[in-house]
Amino acid sequence: FKHCTVDRAPLRNKYFFGEGYTYGAQLQQNPADKDKPKAKGPGNEKLYPEGEVDPIPTWITDLVIKPIEDAGIIPKDWINSAVINDYRPGGCIVSHIDPPQLFDRPIITASFLSDSALSFGCKFTFKPLRASTPIVQVPVWRGCVLSMSGFAADEITHCIRPDDTEERRAVVIL
């Protein structure tokens, strides 16, 4: 994989295809920007320059994107990126709103390997890592496709809580 294709965390690996982006701690780690002031936080996420991540693999196009297009969930040729989050048991992604400057709506996810839940409106604390009770949870069963837009995508944070990842889980985000 190209350097910017893979982002490793202790219980979650992220793989960018087609387009990749900086977020969180990565906003502080770009060596090309070492002499510039470091902007971090929501609204500062940016796409990597073209060619910095690997193209979308054929198997994702054939087995994930095409069936979703054929079902009429998204228009043909609308997808320009695919991100895989590979979670180990206890893996999570903290509460966030996907940056609208990077992601057109709807945000589509396809879940694999095991069941989990997408939680909305949680607060996280660290050391130890904990998440509050969600305002609402949506089950994301193995094999399900979820489409997120409107309030769910733009007005309330969503997350995967550590206690909702009991087994290895993978999700493809389009």
Backbone as CSV, one residue per row, in Angstrom:
resi,resn,N_x,N_y,N_z,CA_x,CA_y,CA_z,C_x,C_y,C_z
1,PHE,0.830,-1.190,0.000,0.000,0.000,0.000,0.875,1.255,0.000
2,LYS,0.349,2.312,-0.606,1.024,3.605,-0.510,0.948,4.090,0.936
3,HIS,1.900,4.939,1.316,2.019,5.397,2.702,0.705,5.960,3.263
4,CYS,-0.006,6.778,2.507,-1.217,7.425,3.016,-2.459,6.541,2.927
5,THR,-2.330,5.342,2.346,-3.480,4.446,2.244,-3.864,3.871,3.597
6,VAL,-2.909,3.618,4.464,-3.169,2.910,5.726,-2.944,3.827,6.918
7,ASP,-3.911,3.816,7.830,-3.798,4.516,9.107,-4.034,3.476,10.200
8,ARG,-3.008,3.222,11.006,-3.101,2.191,12.044,-3.345,2.808,13.412
9,ALA,-4.255,2.194,14.150,-4.514,2.549,15.548,-4.525,1.236,16.327
10,PRO,-4.417,1.283,17.657,-4.293,0.039,18.413,-5.377,-1.013,18.127
11,LEU,-6.643,-0.631,18.017,-7.702,-1.624,17.797,-8.493,-1.365,16.516
12,ARG,-7.958,-0.483,15.633,-8.641,-0.199,14.377,-7.629,0.197,13.325
13,ASN,-7.719,-0.424,12.162,-6.936,0.005,11.006,-7.892,0.619,9.995
14,LYS,-7.455,1.690,9.344,-8.257,2.400,8.347,-7.491,2.353,7.038
15,TYR,-8.181,2.006,5.955,-7.584,1.921,4.620,-8.350,2.861,3.698
16,PHE,-7.638,3.816,3.096,-8.229,4.781,2.177,-7.980,4.334,0.744
17,PHE,-9.019,4.364,-0.076,-8.885,4.051,-1.504,-9.595,5.127,-2.324
18,GLY,-8.976,5.523,-3.435,-9.559,6.547,-4.299,-9.206,7.942,-3.811
19,GLU,-9.708,8.304,-2.660,-9.395,9.558,-1.979,-9.083,9.219,-0.529
20,GLY,-8.177,9.958,0.068,-7.877,9.812,1.484,-7.859,11.188,2.111
21,TYR,-7.906,11.227,3.427,-7.993,12.520,4.094,-7.284,12.494,5.437
22,THR,-6.869,13.681,5.869,-6.276,13.856,7.191,-7.396,14.159,8.172
23,TYR,-7.195,13.746,9.406,-8.154,14.008,10.471,-7.421,13.777,11.789
24,GLY,-7.971,14.248,12.868,-7.409,13.982,14.188,-5.922,14.287,14.268
25,ALA,-5.171,13.334,14.839,-3.733,13.510,15.064,-2.960,13.695,13.758
26,GLN,-3.484,13.169,12.645,-2.783,13.303,11.362,-2.620,14.754,10.953
27,LEU,-3.513,15.619,11.431,-3.394,17.033,11.084,-2.105,17.617,11.632
28,GLN,-1.501,16.946,12.603,-0.258,17.409,13.216,0.965,16.695,12.643
29,GLN,0.782,15.678,11.784,1.879,14.800,11.425,2.386,14.932,9.995
30,ASN,1.892,15.846,9.214,2.310,15.954,7.827,3.696,16.616,7.766
31,PRO,4.753,15.848,7.426,6.104,16.412,7.419,6.258,17.587,6.453
32,ALA,5.480,17.620,5.378,5.588,18.718,4.414,5.144,20.039,5.030
33,ASP,4.337,19.955,6.096,3.817,21.156,6.731,4.517,21.466,8.050
34,LYS,5.718,20.940,8.261,6.369,21.061,9.566,6.606,22.501,10.006
35,ASP,6.757,23.437,9.065,7.029,24.829,9.429,5.773,25.690,9.473
36,LYS,4.621,25.109,9.163,3.369,25.866,9.160,2.683,25.712,10.513
37,PRO,1.865,26.678,10.885,1.077,26.524,12.113,0.159,25.311,11.969
38,LYS,-0.020,24.583,13.051,-0.805,23.353,13.017,-2.259,23.652,13.351
39,ALA,-3.144,23.455,12.381,-4.575,23.605,12.606,-5.155,22.230,12.871
40,LYS,-5.946,22.111,13.922,-6.578,20.828,14.177,-8.001,21.069,14.624
41,GLY,-8.776,19.996,14.595,-10.165,20.081,15.012,-11.096,20.087,13.824
42,PRO,-12.397,19.986,14.096,-13.396,19.935,13.026,-13.273,21.115,12.070
43,GLY,-13.384,20.811,10.789,-13.283,21.826,9.754,-11.908,21.948,9.147
44,ASN,-10.908,21.333,9.765,-9.541,21.408,9.254,-9.113,20.141,8.518
45,GLU,-10.003,19.163,8.418,-9.673,17.939,7.690,-9.470,18.285,6.205
46,LYS,-8.523,17.580,5.585,-8.212,17.874,4.179,-7.965,16.584,3.412
47,LEU,-8.259,16.637,2.111,-7.935,15.505,1.235,-6.434,15.437,1.036
48,TYR,-5.925,14.219,0.920,-4.532,14.062,0.507,-4.415,14.463,-0.953
49,PRO,-3.238,14.896,-1.383,-3.056,15.195,-2.810,-3.354,13.958,-3.661
50,GLU,-3.809,14.196,-4.876,-4.138,13.103,-5.791,-2.959,12.146,-5.930
51,GLY,-3.242,10.855,-5.890,-2.221,9.838,-6.064,-1.541,9.388,-4.778
52,GLU,-1.881,9.992,-3.641,-1.243,9.638,-2.367,-1.801,8.358,-1.753
53,VAL,-3.003,7.937,-2.201,-3.577,6.678,-1.724,-3.829,5.768,-2.919
54,ASP,-3.973,4.491,-2.634,-4.217,3.518,-3.697,-5.603,3.703,-4.308
55,PRO,-5.776,3.283,-5.571,-7.101,3.364,-6.190,-8.067,2.379,-5.530
56,ILE,-9.351,2.585,-5.775,-10.361,1.656,-5.248,-10.130,0.286,-5.871
57,PRO,-9.940,-0.747,-5.040,-9.720,-2.095,-5.590,-10.931,-2.599,-6.377
58,THR,-10.657,-3.368,-7.392,-11.720,-3.929,-8.230,-12.731,-4.711,-7.405
59,TRP,-12.254,-5.462,-6.393,-13.194,-6.268,-5.610,-14.186,-5.389,-4.855
60,ILE,-13.793,-4.192,-4.407,-14.738,-3.289,-3.743,-15.753,-2.771,-4.763
61,THR,-15.272,-2.409,-5.942,-16.177,-1.936,-6.995,-17.179,-3.022,-7.351
62,ASP,-16.699,-4.236,-7.589,-17.571,-5.324,-8.040,-18.510,-5.844,-6.956
63,LEU,-18.011,-5.975,-5.722,-18.771,-6.660,-4.676,-19.497,-5.725,-3.706
64,VAL,-19.116,-4.445,-3.675,-19.768,-3.516,-2.755,-20.451,-2.386,-3.530
65,ILE,-19.693,-1.646,-4.325,-20.245,-0.459,-4.989,-21.308,-0.820,-6.025
66,LYS,-20.997,-1.754,-6.920,-21.940,-2.086,-7.996,-23.283,-2.578,-7.462
67,PRO,-23.326,-3.500,-6.480,-24.642,-3.908,-5.959,-25.429,-2.748,-5.326
68,ILE,-24.736,-1.802,-4.701,-25.422,-0.651,-4.107,-25.948,0.270,-5.204
69,GLU,-25.167,0.438,-6.283,-25.654,1.196,-7.440,-26.851,0.490,-8.066
70,ASP,-26.740,-0.825,-8.267,-27.819,-1.594,-8.899,-29.111,-1.546,-8.088
71,ALA,-28.991,-1.410,-6.755,-30.170,-1.315,-5.890,-30.788,0.088,-5.920
72,GLY,-30.123,1.042,-6.606,-30.648,2.397,-6.724,-30.400,3.265,-5.500
73,ILE,-29.509,2.833,-4.606,-29.214,3.613,-3.397,-28.381,4.842,-3.738
74,ILE,-27.496,4.689,-4.723,-26.666,5.796,-5.203,-26.621,5.739,-6.722
75,PRO,-26.372,6.876,-7.375,-26.254,6.856,-8.833,-24.978,6.149,-9.286
76,LYS,-25.032,5.606,-10.470,-23.857,4.953,-11.058,-22.725,5.972,-11.176
77,ASP,-21.508,5.516,-10.861,-20.277,6.313,-10.958,-20.240,7.508,-10.006
78,TRP,-21.038,7.522,-8.959,-21.048,8.607,-7.980,-19.904,8.463,-6.968
79,ILE,-19.494,7.239,-6.683,-18.481,6.966,-5.658,-17.085,7.268,-6.195
80,ASN,-16.310,8.045,-5.412,-14.916,8.300,-5.784,-13.939,7.863,-4.688
81,SER,-14.473,7.323,-3.596,-13.587,6.829,-2.546,-14.265,5.711,-1.776
82,ALA,-13.446,4.867,-1.207,-13.913,3.810,-0.315,-12.921,3.746,0.837
83,VAL,-13.442,3.730,2.049,-12.613,3.632,3.241,-13.023,2.357,3.961
84,ILE,-12.053,1.552,4.331,-12.341,0.362,5.125,-11.859,0.619,6.545
85,ASN,-12.755,0.467,7.511,-12.374,0.450,8.917,-12.410,-0.999,9.365
86,ASP,-11.286,-1.505,9.816,-11.144,-2.889,10.282,-10.955,-2.828,11.801
87,TYR,-12.010,-3.213,12.536,-12.004,-3.120,13.998,-11.689,-4.470,14.620
88,ARG,-10.846,-4.478,15.635,-10.659,-5.648,16.480,-11.624,-5.528,17.663
89,PRO,-11.859,-6.608,18.410,-12.763,-6.495,19.564,-12.338,-5.338,20.475
90,GLY,-13.311,-4.518,20.853,-13.029,-3.342,21.667,-12.636,-2.117,20.864
91,GLY,-12.486,-2.260,19.540,-12.134,-1.127,18.687,-13.291,-0.148,18.579
92,CYS,-12.952,1.097,18.307,-13.993,2.120,18.254,-13.575,3.246,17.326
93,ILE,-14.517,4.134,17.094,-14.228,5.412,16.466,-15.032,6.443,17.249
94,VAL,-14.355,7.466,17.733,-14.991,8.422,18.640,-16.060,9.238,17.913
95,SER,-16.893,9.878,18.703,-18.013,10.668,18.172,-17.513,11.748,17.215
96,HIS,-18.176,11.842,16.074,-17.774,12.814,15.064,-18.918,13.039,14.080
97,ILE,-18.803,14.088,13.317,-19.637,14.322,12.139,-18.685,14.286,10.962
98,ASP,-18.975,13.452,9.978,-18.102,13.371,8.813,-18.071,14.725,8.120
99,PRO,-16.853,15.246,7.882,-16.726,16.616,7.365,-17.446,16.801,6.033
100,PRO,-18.401,17.745,5.985,-19.139,17.952,4.735,-18.262,18.441,3.592
101,GLN,-17.101,19.044,3.903,-16.207,19.479,2.825,-15.497,18.287,2.182
102,LEU,-15.553,17.116,2.822,-14.919,15.912,2.277,-15.917,14.873,1.786
103,PHE,-17.091,14.817,2.396,-18.047,13.750,2.104,-19.361,14.318,1.606
104,ASP,-19.715,14.016,0.346,-21.061,14.319,-0.111,-22.019,13.403,0.633
105,ARG,-23.257,13.778,0.662,-24.283,12.969,1.294,-25.116,12.297,0.219
106,PRO,-25.616,11.107,0.409,-25.575,10.354,1.650,-24.219,9.673,1.860
107,ILE,-23.935,9.383,3.118,-22.791,8.546,3.470,-23.330,7.124,3.518
108,ILE,-22.667,6.230,2.805,-23.119,4.837,2.707,-22.102,3.953,3.412
109,THR,-22.594,3.016,4.227,-21.705,2.032,4.838,-22.228,0.637,4.545
110,ALA,-21.302,-0.293,4.391,-21.633,-1.719,4.242,-20.831,-2.465,5.303
111,SER,-21.520,-3.216,6.153,-20.901,-3.865,7.311,-20.620,-5.333,7.042
112,PHE,-19.481,-5.796,7.561,-19.038,-7.170,7.339,-18.462,-7.782,8.615
113,LEU,-18.408,-9.090,8.657,-17.760,-9.934,9.655,-18.562,-10.128,10.936
114,SER,-19.169,-9.075,11.491,-19.948,-9.256,12.719,-20.934,-8.107,12.882
115,ASP,-21.848,-8.271,13.829,-22.839,-7.241,14.132,-22.238,-6.197,15.068
116,SER,-22.790,-4.999,15.019,-22.382,-3.937,15.928,-23.535,-2.945,16.019
117,ALA,-23.244,-1.725,16.455,-24.255,-0.667,16.522,-23.583,0.663,16.237
118,LEU,-24.277,1.508,15.522,-23.850,2.885,15.295,-24.601,3.728,16.317
119,SER,-23.866,4.432,17.157,-24.470,5.207,18.244,-24.434,6.694,17.913
120,PHE,-25.486,7.388,18.304,-25.606,8.816,18.043,-25.667,9.583,19.361
121,GLY,-24.937,10.718,19.407,-25.008,11.618,20.541,-24.217,11.199,21.766
122,CYS,-23.215,10.358,21.609,-22.391,9.925,22.749,-21.301,10.952,23.050
123,LYS,-20.877,10.949,24.282,-19.694,11.701,24.712,-18.640,10.678,25.122
124,PHE,-17.391,10.918,24.740,-16.292,10.025,25.095,-15.446,10.654,26.184
125,THR,-14.915,9.831,27.066,-13.881,10.231,28.003,-12.703,9.299,27.780
126,PHE,-11.526,9.751,28.168,-10.309,9.000,27.899,-9.568,8.739,29.207
127,LYS,-8.808,7.651,29.216,-7.973,7.238,30.361,-8.802,7.030,31.611
128,PRO,-9.652,6.041,31.680,-9.882,4.991,30.680,-10.889,5.438,29.624
129,LEU,-10.824,4.771,28.479,-11.722,5.073,27.371,-13.129,4.603,27.705
130,ARG,-14.066,5.545,27.652,-15.469,5.231,27.919,-16.351,6.098,27.035
131,ALA,-17.547,5.561,26.754,-18.535,6.325,25.990,-19.827,6.363,26.778
132,SER,-20.510,7.497,26.711,-21.782,7.650,27.409,-22.870,6.837,26.710
133,THR,-24.002,6.767,27.364,-25.166,6.107,26.773,-25.602,6.914,25.555
134,PRO,-25.848,6.258,24.434,-26.251,7.002,23.232,-27.670,7.552,23.344
135,ILE,-27.926,8.614,22.600,-29.290,9.126,22.467,-30.119,8.109,21.698
136,VAL,-29.506,7.542,20.655,-30.153,6.483,19.877,-29.058,5.606,19.281
137,GLN,-29.393,4.343,19.079,-28.479,3.394,18.440,-29.184,2.756,17.257
138,VAL,-28.416,2.536,16.199,-28.921,1.835,15.027,-28.107,0.557,14.884
139,PRO,-28.762,-0.602,14.866,-27.992,-1.827,14.666,-27.356,-1.838,13.277
140,VAL,-26.117,-2.261,13.202,-25.450,-2.462,11.907,-25.033,-3.931,11.868
141,TRP,-25.944,-4.731,11.338,-25.729,-6.170,11.272,-24.766,-6.516,10.151
142,ARG,-24.101,-7.627,10.312,-23.230,-8.147,9.255,-24.045,-8.249,7.967
143,GLY,-23.528,-7.629,6.901,-24.194,-7.660,5.603,-25.132,-6.503,5.340
144,CYS,-25.363,-5.628,6.324,-26.316,-4.539,6.103,-25.645,-3.359,5.400
145,VAL,-26.471,-2.585,4.718,-26.051,-1.327,4.096,-26.837,-0.223,4.778
146,LEU,-26.143,0.834,5.179,-26.761,1.964,5.871,-26.515,3.219,5.047
147,SER,-27.523,4.051,4.917,-27.417,5.334,4.226,-27.699,6.433,5.242
148,MET,-26.796,7.398,5.331,-26.920,8.462,6.310,-26.894,9.822,5.616
149,SER,-27.926,10.634,5.899,-27.972,12.001,5.367,-28.800,12.846,6.324
150,GLY,-28.975,14.113,5.993,-29.804,14.990,6.815,-29.298,15.099,8.240
151,PHE,-30.224,15.093,9.209,-29.889,15.270,10.615,-28.843,14.265,11.075
152,ALA,-29.009,12.982,10.710,-28.093,11.925,11.164,-26.667,12.151,10.682
153,ALA,-26.506,12.755,9.513,-25.165,12.978,8.967,-24.588,14.334,9.356
154,ASP,-25.449,15.322,9.552,-24.970,16.707,9.656,-25.186,17.400,10.995
155,GLU,-26.073,16.894,11.834,-26.445,17.640,13.037,-26.134,16.932,14.347
156,ILE,-25.839,15.651,14.317,-25.579,14.907,15.543,-24.366,14.007,15.314
157,THR,-23.538,13.874,16.334,-22.355,13.022,16.186,-22.747,11.551,16.177
158,HIS,-21.912,10.752,15.526,-22.085,9.299,15.540,-20.744,8.658,15.885
159,CYS,-20.808,7.417,16.350,-19.596,6.718,16.760,-19.849,5.216,16.770
160,ILE,-18.761,4.471,16.893,-18.808,3.051,17.236,-18.168,2.961,18.615
161,ARG,-18.937,2.536,19.598,-18.423,2.460,20.972,-17.611,1.174,21.157
162,PRO,-16.609,1.201,22.036,-15.786,0.008,22.264,-16.604,-1.210,22.694
163,ASP,-17.621,-0.989,23.532,-18.406,-2.123,24.012,-19.352,-2.683,22.962
164,ASP,-19.494,-2.019,21.823,-20.346,-2.532,20.747,-19.557,-3.302,19.692
165,THR,-18.247,-3.407,19.873,-17.407,-4.179,18.954,-16.907,-5.403,19.716
166,GLU,-17.725,-6.437,19.721,-17.403,-7.643,20.487,-16.531,-8.613,19.711
167,GLU,-16.606,-8.553,18.386,-15.814,-9.416,17.513,-15.192,-8.551,16.429
168,ARG,-14.252,-9.130,15.686,-13.676,-8.387,14.569,-14.801,-7.954,13.639
169,ARG,-14.705,-6.717,13.162,-15.738,-6.135,12.299,-15.052,-5.289,11.241
170,ALA,-15.605,-5.277,10.063,-15.110,-4.405,8.995,-16.298,-3.655,8.419
171,VAL,-16.063,-2.417,8.038,-17.082,-1.614,7.391,-16.439,-0.901,6.220
172,VAL,-17.127,-0.885,5.086,-16.696,-0.130,3.912,-17.566,1.118,3.871
173,ILE,-16.913,2.272,3.874,-17.611,3.563,3.877,-17.428,4.200,2.518
174,LEU,-18.536,4.571,1.897,-18.506,5.149,0.550,-19.001,6.593,0.601
